[in-house]
Amino acid sequence: MAAAVVLLTGCEALEDVDAPAPGAGAAGDGRAVSPLDNPDGTGPGLAPVTGADREEAAALVEKVATKGRGPKTGYARDEFGYAWMDTADGVPLARNGCDTRNDLLKLHGRNVEFRSGSDCVVVAMDLHDPYTGKDIAWKKAKAAEVQIDHVVPLSYSWQMGASRWPESKRRQLANDPLNLLPVEGRANSAKSDSGPAAWLPPNKTIRCAYAVRFAQVAVKYEMPVTTADKEMMLRQCGG
């Protein structure tokens, strides 16, 4: 995760699941797809999960195994391949001539502008950040304003068993669109390597959808989460 500063966040409101955060929009940009309709992560955005779909969401979270969080010993970002590699086989968008970060910006952004002579390097775009509900007019000159979040943080996955995976599987996790979302940089920094029990998106309308994405990644990679994280994920979807 591209996060240099960990900001303090209030965890006392994590159990609230209905009201949006101040200034947060629930509707998004009209392009966002529910994670239940986006099992491979190649649809744009992260739309709220509402109504009867919350039962399906809770059922998915129930499939996730649990175990205690292990030590961080030996963790390094390079254990998951160099950042934003285009050669992580086994995931969508790999080996298309464009690195993972730019692939994600193109996928989720609107009004995308490219560097002159390139159809890959994004230099400007508009982004609806699902985590905060804010609309961001982003330019590469201020790159840190938008960061690519690993929904299941790489450090978290290391502590939950990825330390014993083959490197090819770790590379997949690090570059899988299912596990990646462009979001506001401050929100990404605030999250750090937290699981859902310690951090949830400030935009409360999106919290069940976030729990679903977290669960989708965990199920796909046969990776457990902590008991506290699973309980919090279920709570967001009414389970």
XYZ file of N, CA and C in Angstrom:
717
model
N 0.859 -1.193 0.000
C 0.000 0.000 0.000
C 0.884 1.228 0.000
N 0.506 2.180 -0.827
C 1.308 3.396 -0.917
C 0.880 4.341 0.169
N 1.408 4.144 1.384
C 1.011 4.993 2.495
C 2.244 5.331 3.302
N 2.536 6.609 3.428
C 3.722 7.015 4.159
C 3.382 7.471 5.556
N 2.188 7.964 5.767
C 1.803 8.514 7.051
C 0.529 7.845 7.489
N 0.502 7.343 8.715
C -0.701 6.740 9.255
C -1.429 7.790 10.058
N -2.631 8.161 9.615
C -3.417 9.162 10.289
C -4.287 8.501 11.331
N -4.596 9.232 12.408
C -5.454 8.701 13.446
C -6.886 8.682 12.968
N -7.583 7.573 13.218
C -8.984 7.471 12.862
C -9.774 7.051 14.065
N -11.008 7.507 14.129
C -11.870 7.128 15.232
C -12.543 5.818 14.927
N -12.334 4.818 15.788
C -12.921 3.511 15.572
C -14.239 3.361 16.319
N -14.604 4.363 17.114
C -15.798 4.223 17.919
C -17.061 4.181 17.085
N -17.022 4.651 15.853
C -18.234 4.685 15.036
C -18.280 3.568 14.007
N -17.379 2.585 14.115
C -17.291 1.572 13.089
C -18.548 0.734 12.978
N -19.319 0.588 14.048
C -20.480 -0.273 13.988
C -21.671 0.402 13.337
N -21.642 1.724 13.145
C -22.748 2.413 12.481
C -22.711 2.067 11.002
N -23.844 1.590 10.450
C -23.808 1.090 9.085
C -24.749 1.818 8.133
N -25.584 2.731 8.623
C -26.621 3.273 7.759
C -26.361 4.683 7.267
N -26.071 5.615 8.167
C -25.967 7.021 7.776
C -24.644 7.295 7.086
N -24.649 8.076 5.993
C -23.388 8.411 5.326
C -22.569 9.382 6.152
N -21.283 9.358 5.934
C -20.412 10.323 6.589
C -20.726 11.712 6.077
N -20.447 12.766 6.884
C -20.721 14.128 6.434
C -20.074 14.402 5.090
N -20.869 14.917 4.140
C -20.341 15.261 2.830
C -20.180 14.089 1.897
N -20.523 12.873 2.361
C -20.330 11.707 1.523
C -21.555 11.453 0.667
N -21.324 11.196 -0.601
C -22.430 10.892 -1.502
C -22.606 9.399 -1.644
N -23.839 8.902 -1.614
C -24.077 7.472 -1.721
C -24.208 7.021 -3.167
N -24.591 7.931 -4.049
C -24.903 7.537 -5.414
C -23.670 7.359 -6.282
N -22.580 7.984 -5.919
C -21.368 7.870 -6.710
C -21.508 8.585 -8.041
N -20.781 8.097 -9.059
C -20.780 8.774 -10.352
C -21.708 8.108 -11.361
N -22.530 7.189 -10.904
C -23.459 6.509 -11.792
C -22.861 5.331 -12.535
N -21.556 5.108 -12.404
C -20.882 4.003 -13.092
C -20.550 2.871 -12.139
N -20.577 3.141 -10.849
C -20.101 2.174 -9.864
C -20.932 0.891 -9.901
N -20.233 -0.231 -9.734
C -20.840 -1.554 -9.798
C -20.818 -2.178 -8.403
N -21.888 -2.849 -8.039
C -21.913 -3.587 -6.783
C -20.867 -4.689 -6.822
N -20.158 -4.936 -5.732
C -19.169 -6.018 -5.744
C -19.804 -7.386 -5.999
N -21.080 -7.542 -5.660
C -21.752 -8.812 -5.921
C -21.919 -9.067 -7.411
N -21.920 -7.990 -8.215
C -22.019 -8.104 -9.669
C -20.664 -7.935 -10.339
N -19.600 -7.958 -9.557
C -18.265 -7.657 -10.069
C -17.250 -8.617 -9.453
N -17.434 -9.925 -9.661
C -16.612 -10.905 -8.952
C -15.143 -10.924 -9.340
N -14.786 -10.323 -10.488
C -13.368 -10.303 -10.871
C -12.733 -8.932 -10.710
N -13.523 -7.944 -10.249
C -12.965 -6.624 -9.981
C -12.723 -5.775 -11.208
N -13.224 -6.169 -12.364
C -12.956 -5.403 -13.582
C -14.049 -4.396 -13.906
N -15.067 -4.286 -13.062
C -16.053 -3.231 -13.200
C -15.624 -2.012 -12.405
N -16.077 -0.820 -12.791
C -15.613 0.394 -12.113
C -16.307 0.634 -10.774
N -15.572 1.253 -9.873
C -16.156 1.750 -8.636
C -16.554 0.672 -7.653
N -17.290 1.124 -6.631
C -17.770 0.240 -5.568
C -19.125 0.768 -5.127
N -20.197 0.178 -5.657
C -21.540 0.647 -5.350
C -22.030 0.039 -4.043
N -22.897 0.740 -3.315
C -23.441 0.199 -2.061
C -24.210 -1.097 -2.292
N -24.185 -1.959 -1.284
C -25.016 -3.163 -1.271
C -26.220 -2.865 -0.393
N -27.404 -2.981 -0.935
C -28.605 -2.582 -0.221
C -29.688 -3.653 -0.324
N -30.734 -3.489 0.489
C -31.920 -4.325 0.401
C -31.633 -5.802 0.567
N -32.312 -6.602 -0.245
C -32.194 -8.055 -0.154
C -30.790 -8.538 -0.478
N -30.025 -7.745 -1.233
C -28.654 -8.142 -1.578
C -27.765 -8.265 -0.349
N -28.155 -7.623 0.740
C -27.342 -7.703 1.952
C -27.323 -9.129 2.512
N -28.379 -9.896 2.276
C -28.389 -11.296 2.707
C -27.352 -12.091 1.924
N -27.292 -11.860 0.614
C -26.274 -12.517 -0.204
C -24.882 -12.091 0.240
N -24.739 -10.820 0.584
C -23.445 -10.312 1.039
C -23.016 -10.997 2.330
N -23.935 -11.094 3.289
C -23.609 -11.739 4.561
C -23.266 -13.212 4.358
N -23.965 -13.873 3.428
C -23.680 -15.284 3.151
C -22.270 -15.456 2.591
N -21.833 -14.507 1.769
C -20.473 -14.562 1.243
C -19.456 -14.387 2.362
N -19.690 -13.420 3.231
C -18.764 -13.193 4.341
C -18.683 -14.429 5.231
N -19.791 -15.124 5.399
C -19.811 -16.322 6.238
C -18.853 -17.395 5.728
N -18.550 -17.386 4.438
C -17.662 -18.392 3.860
C -16.204 -18.197 4.264
N -15.865 -17.027 4.780
C -14.468 -16.718 5.086
C -14.038 -17.434 6.353
N -12.908 -18.113 6.292
C -12.343 -18.789 7.454
C -11.690 -17.777 8.383
N -11.447 -18.180 9.615
C -10.817 -17.288 10.589
C -9.615 -17.969 11.244
N -8.681 -17.125 11.672
C -7.554 -17.566 12.503
C -6.905 -16.334 13.089
N -6.013 -16.540 14.033
C -5.316 -15.421 14.650
C -4.317 -14.799 13.695
N -4.056 -13.503 13.900
C -3.108 -12.777 13.060
C -1.691 -13.134 13.485
N -0.891 -13.585 12.537
C 0.468 -14.000 12.833
C 1.432 -12.831 12.872
N 2.722 -13.117 13.066
C 3.722 -12.047 13.141
C 3.994 -11.434 11.772
N 4.524 -10.221 11.804
C 4.870 -9.516 10.573
C 6.309 -9.807 10.154
N 6.977 -10.648 10.900
C 8.382 -10.952 10.662
C 8.629 -11.365 9.210
N 9.595 -10.701 8.592
C 9.979 -11.045 7.229
C 9.202 -10.332 6.146
N 8.167 -9.564 6.538
C 7.371 -8.885 5.518
C 8.168 -7.774 4.842
N 8.057 -7.704 3.533
C 8.585 -6.597 2.734
C 7.734 -6.502 1.478
N 7.517 -5.291 1.001
C 6.699 -5.116 -0.205
C 7.245 -5.927 -1.369
N 8.554 -6.062 -1.469
C 9.165 -6.789 -2.575
C 8.826 -8.275 -2.569
N 8.353 -8.795 -1.438
C 7.943 -10.197 -1.398
C 6.726 -10.447 -2.291
N 6.070 -9.372 -2.709
C 4.892 -9.460 -3.570
C 5.212 -8.978 -4.989
N 6.498 -8.965 -5.322
C 6.925 -8.466 -6.623
C 7.106 -6.966 -6.581
N 7.786 -6.431 -7.595
C 7.971 -4.979 -7.619
C 6.621 -4.308 -7.862
N 6.493 -3.080 -7.409
C 5.201 -2.401 -7.389
C 4.602 -2.244 -8.784
N 3.354 -2.646 -8.923
C 2.517 -2.432 -10.113
C 3.058 -3.117 -11.364
N 3.604 -4.299 -11.163
C 4.155 -5.053 -12.277
C 3.047 -5.483 -13.246
N 3.383 -5.523 -14.518
C 2.432 -5.928 -15.559
C 2.556 -7.414 -15.870
N 3.405 -8.119 -15.146
C 3.718 -9.503 -15.489
C 3.253 -10.492 -14.433
N 2.278 -10.100 -13.612
C 1.728 -11.028 -12.618
C 0.666 -11.885 -13.301
N 1.046 -13.041 -13.744
C 0.136 -13.907 -14.489
C -1.016 -14.384 -13.599
N -2.146 -14.680 -14.246
C -3.275 -15.243 -13.526
C -4.298 -14.234 -13.052
N -4.125 -12.951 -13.407
C -5.098 -11.931 -13.015
C -5.495 -11.112 -14.247
N -6.698 -10.537 -14.249
C -7.105 -9.698 -15.377
C -6.149 -8.526 -15.566
N -6.027 -8.087 -16.783
C -5.258 -6.905 -17.194
C -3.749 -7.127 -17.220
N -3.286 -8.323 -16.846
C -1.837 -8.580 -16.869
C -1.321 -8.661 -18.300
N -0.082 -8.255 -18.476
C 0.638 -8.340 -19.761
C -0.104 -7.620 -20.887
N -0.652 -6.449 -20.565
C -1.309 -5.647 -21.598
C -0.471 -4.440 -21.998
N 0.777 -4.397 -21.512
C 1.674 -3.303 -21.862
C 1.533 -2.077 -20.997
N 0.698 -2.151 -19.965
C 0.464 -1.014 -19.070
C 0.546 -1.501 -17.629
N 1.228 -0.770 -16.771
C 1.397 -1.229 -15.399
C 0.073 -1.203 -14.638
N 0.034 -1.936 -13.539
C -1.210 -2.128 -12.789
C -1.802 -0.813 -12.307
N -0.974 0.100 -11.820
C -1.506 1.369 -11.311
C -2.264 2.125 -12.407
N -1.659 2.266 -13.565
C -2.336 2.984 -14.646
C -3.558 2.229 -15.147
N -3.506 0.900 -15.146
C -4.691 0.122 -15.484
C -5.860 0.475 -14.566
N -5.584 0.587 -13.275
C -6.640 0.881 -12.301
C -7.166 2.301 -12.445
N -6.274 3.247 -12.737
C -6.727 4.621 -12.944
C -7.633 4.706 -14.170
N -7.259 4.000 -15.239
C -8.092 3.994 -16.452
C -9.434 3.336 -16.191
N -9.419 2.237 -15.427
C -10.637 1.487 -15.169
C -11.654 2.287 -14.361
N -11.188 2.990 -13.341
C -12.098 3.631 -12.399
C -12.306 5.127 -12.661
N -11.406 5.746 -13.415
C -11.508 7.181 -13.626
C -12.480 7.558 -14.730
N -12.890 8.820 -14.703
C -13.699 9.416 -15.773
C -12.919 10.574 -16.379
N -13.214 10.902 -17.629
C -12.530 12.009 -18.305
C -11.013 11.831 -18.216
N -10.574 10.633 -18.517
C -9.163 10.277 -18.368
C -8.330 10.940 -19.462
N -7.214 11.540 -19.070
C -6.259 12.127 -20.005
C -4.928 11.392 -19.890
N -4.294 11.162 -21.032
C -3.046 10.415 -21.060
C -1.869 11.323 -21.403
N -0.692 10.904 -21.001
C 0.532 11.593 -21.413
C 0.601 11.602 -22.936
N 1.086 12.677 -23.473
C 1.188 12.806 -24.928
C 1.950 11.629 -25.522
N 1.357 10.995 -26.510
C 1.990 9.873 -27.177
C 1.780 8.538 -26.500
N 1.000 8.508 -25.415
C 0.783 7.273 -24.663
C -0.707 6.984 -24.545
N -1.069 5.705 -24.559
C -2.430 5.310 -24.238
C -2.453 4.542 -22.926
N -1.405 4.767 -22.121
C -1.266 4.054 -20.849
C -1.133 5.005 -19.667
N -0.212 5.925 -19.738
C 0.133 6.748 -18.576
C -0.919 7.832 -18.358
N -1.675 7.711 -17.270
C -2.749 8.647 -16.950
C -2.146 9.870 -16.261
N -2.476 11.063 -16.773
C -1.955 12.292 -16.175
C -3.059 13.130 -15.521
N -4.314 12.820 -15.813
C -5.425 13.548 -15.201
C -6.698 12.723 -15.356
N -7.601 12.874 -14.395
C -8.879 12.172 -14.455
C -9.770 12.698 -13.343
N -11.037 12.337 -13.425
C -11.967 12.576 -12.327
C -12.268 11.237 -11.677
N -12.281 11.223 -10.350
C -12.512 9.975 -9.623
C -13.562 10.192 -8.547
N -14.544 9.302 -8.498
C -15.421 9.255 -7.339
C -14.809 8.268 -6.361
N -14.398 8.768 -5.200
C -13.780 7.915 -4.183
C -14.862 7.257 -3.348
N -15.015 5.936 -3.420
C -16.065 5.289 -2.640
C -15.834 5.368 -1.136
N -14.580 5.439 -0.718
C -14.296 5.422 0.715
C -14.792 6.672 1.426
N -14.719 7.810 0.769
C -15.144 9.067 1.397
C -16.409 9.640 0.772
N -16.771 9.167 -0.422
C -17.897 9.735 -1.150
C -17.556 11.022 -1.877
N -16.275 11.384 -1.900
C -15.860 12.633 -2.528
C -15.556 12.439 -4.014
N -15.749 13.502 -4.781
C -15.306 13.542 -6.172
C -13.972 14.280 -6.224
N -12.996 13.677 -6.863
C -11.638 14.203 -6.892
C -11.229 14.492 -8.332
N -10.828 15.721 -8.593
C -10.237 16.083 -9.883
C -8.729 15.905 -9.725
N -8.212 14.794 -10.236
C -6.833 14.396 -9.960
C -5.918 14.726 -11.122
N -4.708 15.174 -10.780
C -3.656 15.392 -11.771
C -2.372 14.741 -11.268
N -1.598 14.215 -12.176
C -0.383 13.477 -11.827
C 0.613 14.342 -11.070
N 0.543 15.664 -11.274
C 1.453 16.558 -10.561
C 1.263 16.469 -9.054
N 0.059 16.045 -8.620
C -0.209 15.825 -7.194
C -0.644 14.374 -7.025
N 0.262 13.488 -7.365
C -0.069 12.067 -7.479
C -0.623 11.473 -6.193
N -0.137 11.918 -5.034
C -0.525 11.300 -3.764
C -1.976 11.559 -3.382
N -2.654 12.465 -4.083
C -4.055 12.730 -3.762
C -4.938 11.524 -4.064
N -4.504 10.675 -4.981
C -5.181 9.402 -5.248
C -4.141 8.297 -5.116
N -4.465 7.297 -4.306
C -3.585 6.147 -4.130
C -4.375 4.878 -4.432
N -3.666 3.828 -4.795
C -4.306 2.541 -5.058
C -4.288 1.734 -3.766
N -5.471 1.476 -3.242
C -5.580 0.704 -2.001
C -5.628 -0.787 -2.288
N -4.842 -1.556 -1.559
C -5.034 -2.995 -1.509
C -6.133 -3.244 -0.480
N -7.300 -3.669 -0.951
C -8.441 -3.878 -0.055
C -8.027 -4.773 1.105
N -7.462 -5.921 0.799
C -6.792 -6.726 1.818
C -5.331 -6.313 1.783
N -4.868 -5.570 2.793
C -3.493 -5.062 2.748
C -2.463 -6.187 2.627
N -1.377 -5.916 1.932
C -0.365 -6.943 1.724
C 0.245 -7.396 3.043
N 0.495 -6.468 3.942
C 1.035 -6.837 5.251
C 0.057 -7.724 6.017
N -1.225 -7.388 5.932
C -2.259 -8.204 6.582
C -2.235 -9.622 6.008
N -2.183 -9.724 4.681
C -2.177 -11.047 4.060
C -0.948 -11.848 4.475
N 0.182 -11.158 4.615
C 1.415 -11.826 5.058
C 1.202 -12.474 6.421
N 0.556 -11.738 7.306
C 0.313 -12.240 8.660
C -0.776 -13.315 8.705
N -1.582 -13.392 7.635
C -2.663 -14.382 7.594
C -2.329 -15.572 6.700
N -1.059 -15.718 6.354
C -0.642 -16.918 5.647
C 0.116 -16.713 4.360
N 0.113 -15.491 3.800
C 0.791 -15.265 2.525
C 2.303 -15.439 2.626
N 2.835 -15.378 3.833
C 4.274 -15.586 4.005
C 4.693 -16.987 3.548
N 3.735 -17.906 3.493
C 4.037 -19.287 3.086
C 3.589 -19.589 1.657
N 3.036 -18.584 0.979
C 2.605 -18.790 -0.405
C 3.813 -18.767 -1.349
N 3.676 -19.379 -2.522
C 4.691 -19.152 -3.562
C 4.639 -17.696 -4.010
N 5.769 -17.181 -4.446
C 5.817 -15.764 -4.817
C 4.836 -15.441 -5.942
N 4.578 -16.384 -6.828
C 3.648 -16.133 -7.926
C 2.249 -15.803 -7.402
N 1.831 -16.458 -6.337
C 0.514 -16.182 -5.762
C 0.500 -14.823 -5.078
N 1.591 -14.458 -4.424
C 1.658 -13.132 -3.797
C 1.633 -12.041 -4.863
N 2.300 -12.271 -5.992
C 2.263 -11.290 -7.081
C 0.839 -11.112 -7.608
N 0.110 -12.201 -7.686
C -1.278 -12.117 -8.126
C -2.100 -11.256 -7.172
N -1.982 -11.514 -5.888
C -2.742 -10.743 -4.901
C -2.427 -9.257 -5.001
N -1.159 -8.928 -5.198
C -0.737 -7.527 -5.221
C -1.210 -6.790 -6.459
N -1.557 -7.516 -7.524
C -1.906 -6.875 -8.792
C -3.294 -7.273 -9.303
N -4.069 -7.916 -8.471
C -5.406 -8.370 -8.854
C -6.391 -7.208 -8.736
N -7.088 -6.829 -9.819
C -8.065 -5.739 -9.727
C -9.129 -5.965 -8.662
N -9.411 -7.219 -8.317
C -10.384 -7.496 -7.257
C -9.919 -6.931 -5.923
N -8.613 -6.845 -5.743
C -8.048 -6.387 -4.472
C -7.544 -4.955 -4.535
N -7.925 -4.201 -5.571
C -7.369 -2.870 -5.777
C -8.457 -1.845 -6.060
N -8.364 -0.691 -5.402
C -9.293 0.409 -5.646
C -8.542 1.735 -5.565
N -8.667 2.619 -6.562
C -8.127 3.972 -6.419
C -9.016 4.757 -5.457
N -8.405 5.369 -4.457
C -9.160 6.079 -3.425
C -8.410 7.342 -3.013
N -9.066 8.163 -2.212
C -8.420 9.354 -1.677
C -7.168 8.963 -0.893
N -6.076 9.662 -1.132
C -4.812 9.321 -0.489
C -4.866 9.345 1.027
N -5.557 10.346 1.595
C -5.628 10.434 3.064
C -6.373 9.244 3.655
N -7.433 8.803 2.998
C -8.177 7.647 3.493
C -7.320 6.392 3.430
N -6.557 6.249 2.355
C -5.672 5.103 2.217
C -4.586 5.109 3.289
N -4.039 6.266 3.571
C -3.018 6.370 4.611
C -3.598 6.057 5.979
N -4.828 6.497 6.214
C -5.473 6.237 7.494
C -5.702 4.749 7.709
N -6.020 4.052 6.647
C -6.267 2.613 6.749
C -4.998 1.851 7.103
N -3.887 2.211 6.517
C -2.617 1.507 6.706
C -2.813 0.019 6.411
N -2.445 -0.875 7.334
C -2.621 -2.312 7.087
C -3.717 -2.896 7.968
N -4.693 -2.065 8.317
C -5.763 -2.482 9.217
C -6.736 -3.444 8.551
N -7.294 -4.342 9.368
C -8.436 -5.138 8.959
C -9.720 -4.390 9.275
N -10.874 -4.926 8.876
C -12.146 -4.223 9.064
C -12.514 -3.929 10.512
N -12.012 -4.690 11.459
C -12.339 -4.414 12.856
C -11.716 -3.112 13.342
N -10.628 -2.699 12.715
C -9.923 -1.481 13.127
C -10.175 -0.302 12.204
N -10.559 -0.565 10.950
C -10.796 0.534 9.998
C -11.870 0.135 9.005
N -12.800 1.063 8.778
C -13.799 0.930 7.728
C -13.883 2.252 6.985
N -14.358 2.261 5.737
C -14.461 3.522 5.009
C -15.310 4.548 5.752
N -14.903 5.811 5.767
C -15.708 6.849 6.411
C -17.124 6.943 5.837
N -17.288 6.658 4.552
C -18.595 6.668 3.904
C -19.349 5.411 4.335
N -20.258 5.568 5.283
C -20.909 4.408 5.881
C -21.790 3.639 4.913
N -22.300 4.294 3.881
C -23.159 3.598 2.922
C -22.405 2.537 2.132
N -21.085 2.606 2.138
C -20.289 1.696 1.326
C -19.682 0.563 2.155
N -19.944 0.547 3.444
C -19.231 -0.388 4.313
C -19.574 -1.849 4.059
N -20.815 -2.157 3.744
C -21.139 -3.546 3.407
C -20.433 -3.945 2.122
N -20.429 -3.057 1.123
C -19.739 -3.351 -0.139
C -18.245 -3.579 0.102
N -17.661 -2.780 0.993
C -16.242 -2.954 1.320
C -16.019 -4.319 1.973
N -16.914 -4.706 2.874
C -16.807 -6.018 3.517
C -16.902 -7.137 2.485
N -17.771 -6.962 1.486
C -17.901 -7.962 0.430
C -16.613 -8.083 -0.365
N -16.019 -6.944 -0.756
C -14.760 -7.010 -1.508
C -13.667 -7.690 -0.682
N -13.599 -7.360 0.581
C -12.615 -7.983 1.465
C -12.835 -9.496 1.491
N -14.109 -9.898 1.596
C -14.441 -11.326 1.635
C -14.164 -12.003 0.305
N -14.470 -11.326 -0.800
C -14.207 -11.911 -2.121
C -12.727 -12.240 -2.291
N -11.883 -11.324 -1.859
C -10.437 -11.557 -1.959
C -10.023 -12.713 -1.058
N -10.524 -12.713 0.167
C -10.163 -13.767 1.113
C -10.587 -15.146 0.601
N -11.788 -15.240 0.033
C -12.274 -16.521 -0.485
C -11.455 -16.955 -1.700
N -11.208 -16.014 -2.619
C -10.464 -16.353 -3.832
C -9.081 -16.891 -3.510
N -8.413 -16.286 -2.543
C -7.035 -16.670 -2.233
C -6.947 -17.635 -1.046
N -8.105 -18.142 -0.629
C -8.165 -19.109 0.476
C -7.390 -18.586 1.683
N -7.659 -17.336 2.018
C -6.959 -16.649 3.098
C -7.930 -16.346 4.234
N -7.619 -16.747 5.456
C -8.501 -16.435 6.576
C -8.381 -14.973 6.992
N -9.318 -14.536 7.809
C -9.262 -13.227 8.459
C -9.391 -13.472 9.955
N -9.147 -12.460 10.751
C -9.314 -12.642 12.188
C -10.800 -12.748 12.532
N -11.084 -13.343 13.683
C -12.471 -13.460 14.128
C -13.107 -12.085 14.288
N -12.362 -11.134 14.839
C -12.891 -9.778 15.021
C -13.208 -9.129 13.685
N -12.349 -9.349 12.691
C -12.597 -8.767 11.371
C -13.841 -9.379 10.733
N -13.992 -10.684 10.828
C -15.173 -11.326 10.246
C -16.444 -10.847 10.921
N -16.424 -10.732 12.233
C -17.609 -10.257 12.951
C -17.980 -8.844 12.518
N -16.976 -7.985 12.330
C -17.246 -6.621 11.893
C -17.788 -6.594 10.471
N -17.245 -7.444 9.605
C -17.724 -7.517 8.234
C -19.190 -7.953 8.193
N -19.536 -8.950 8.982
C -20.918 -9.422 9.027
C -21.841 -8.325 9.548
N -21.366 -7.587 10.505
C -22.191 -6.518 11.097
C -22.537 -5.457 10.066
N -21.606 -5.176 9.164
C -21.865 -4.155 8.158
C -22.958 -4.556 7.184
N -23.153 -5.865 7.014
C -24.162 -6.360 6.071
C -25.381 -6.925 6.787
N -25.476 -6.663 8.074
C -26.643 -7.097 8.822
C -26.616 -8.546 9.225
N -25.445 -9.176 9.142
C -25.344 -10.589 9.488
C -24.994 -10.806 10.945
